[in-house]
């Protein structure tokens, strides 16, 4: 058995730094996914609103055409 420790302070510092960087990357990726999902939900909401408006306009136009004929 040698007298040197299994892990040196420098090695522990490198491991700690690598873990911190890994955690930061993971959190950044999660946040990016959350933002993308929120943006997609907003796009879907806007699309649905536009569909509803087009549908209402179409119904109005059909009603006007029926009244004219």
Short mmCIF file of C-alpha atoms in Angstrom, two decimals:
data_model
loop_
_atom_site.label_atom_id
_atom_site.label_comp_id
_atom_site.label_asym_id
_atom_site.label_seq_id
_atom_site.Cartn_x
_atom_site.Cartn_y
_atom_site.Cartn_z
CA UNK A 1 0.00 0.00 0.00
CA UNK A 2 1.41 3.35 -0.95
CA UNK A 3 1.43 6.37 1.27
CA UNK A 4 -0.20 8.61 -1.33
CA UNK A 5 -3.89 9.35 -1.08
CA UNK A 6 -6.22 7.72 -3.58
CA UNK A 7 -7.36 11.11 -4.88
CA UNK A 8 -5.29 14.23 -4.92
CA UNK A 9 -6.78 17.62 -4.20
CA UNK A 10 -6.21 18.61 -7.83
CA UNK A 11 -8.06 15.52 -9.05
CA UNK A 12 -10.96 16.19 -6.69
CA UNK A 13 -11.09 19.80 -7.88
CA UNK A 14 -11.16 18.64 -11.53
CA UNK A 15 -13.96 16.18 -10.75
CA UNK A 16 -15.93 18.84 -8.90
CA UNK A 17 -15.46 21.31 -11.76
CA UNK A 18 -16.50 18.68 -14.33
CA UNK A 19 -19.64 17.92 -12.31
CA UNK A 20 -20.50 21.62 -12.04
CA UNK A 21 -20.09 22.05 -15.79
CA UNK A 22 -22.17 18.95 -16.45
CA UNK A 23 -24.91 20.23 -14.13
CA UNK A 24 -24.87 23.64 -15.82
CA UNK A 25 -25.14 22.06 -19.27
CA UNK A 26 -27.99 19.82 -18.16
CA UNK A 27 -29.87 22.75 -16.62
CA UNK A 28 -29.30 24.88 -19.73
CA UNK A 29 -30.60 22.05 -21.93
CA UNK A 30 -33.66 21.64 -19.72
CA UNK A 31 -34.33 25.37 -19.82
CA UNK A 32 -33.93 25.41 -23.61
CA UNK A 33 -36.43 22.54 -23.89
CA UNK A 34 -38.88 24.36 -21.61
CA UNK A 35 -38.57 27.52 -23.73
CA UNK A 36 -39.10 25.57 -26.95
CA UNK A 37 -42.15 23.84 -25.50
CA UNK A 38 -43.58 27.17 -24.32
CA UNK A 39 -42.96 28.71 -27.75
CA UNK A 40 -44.66 25.75 -29.42
CA UNK A 41 -47.68 26.06 -27.10
CA UNK A 42 -47.88 29.77 -27.93
CA UNK A 43 -47.69 29.03 -31.69
CA UNK A 44 -50.46 26.45 -31.33
CA UNK A 45 -52.60 28.91 -29.35
CA UNK A 46 -52.14 31.59 -32.00
CA UNK A 47 -52.92 29.12 -34.77
CA UNK A 48 -56.11 28.06 -33.02
CA UNK A 49 -57.13 31.71 -32.60
CA UNK A 50 -56.52 32.37 -36.27
CA UNK A 51 -58.52 29.28 -37.25
CA UNK A 52 -61.38 30.46 -35.07
CA UNK A 53 -61.29 33.93 -36.65
CA UNK A 54 -61.27 32.50 -40.17
CA UNK A 55 -64.15 30.21 -39.30
CA UNK A 56 -66.18 33.11 -37.88
CA UNK A 57 -65.42 35.23 -40.94
CA UNK A 58 -66.48 32.39 -43.24
CA UNK A 59 -69.75 31.92 -41.37
CA UNK A 60 -70.39 35.66 -41.58
CA UNK A 61 -69.72 35.71 -45.32
CA UNK A 62 -71.96 32.70 -45.90
CA UNK A 63 -74.74 34.39 -43.93
CA UNK A 64 -74.35 37.56 -46.00
CA UNK A 65 -74.45 35.58 -49.26
CA UNK A 66 -77.59 33.74 -48.17
CA UNK A 67 -79.27 37.03 -47.29
CA UNK A 68 -78.42 38.51 -50.69
CA UNK A 69 -79.81 35.63 -52.66
#
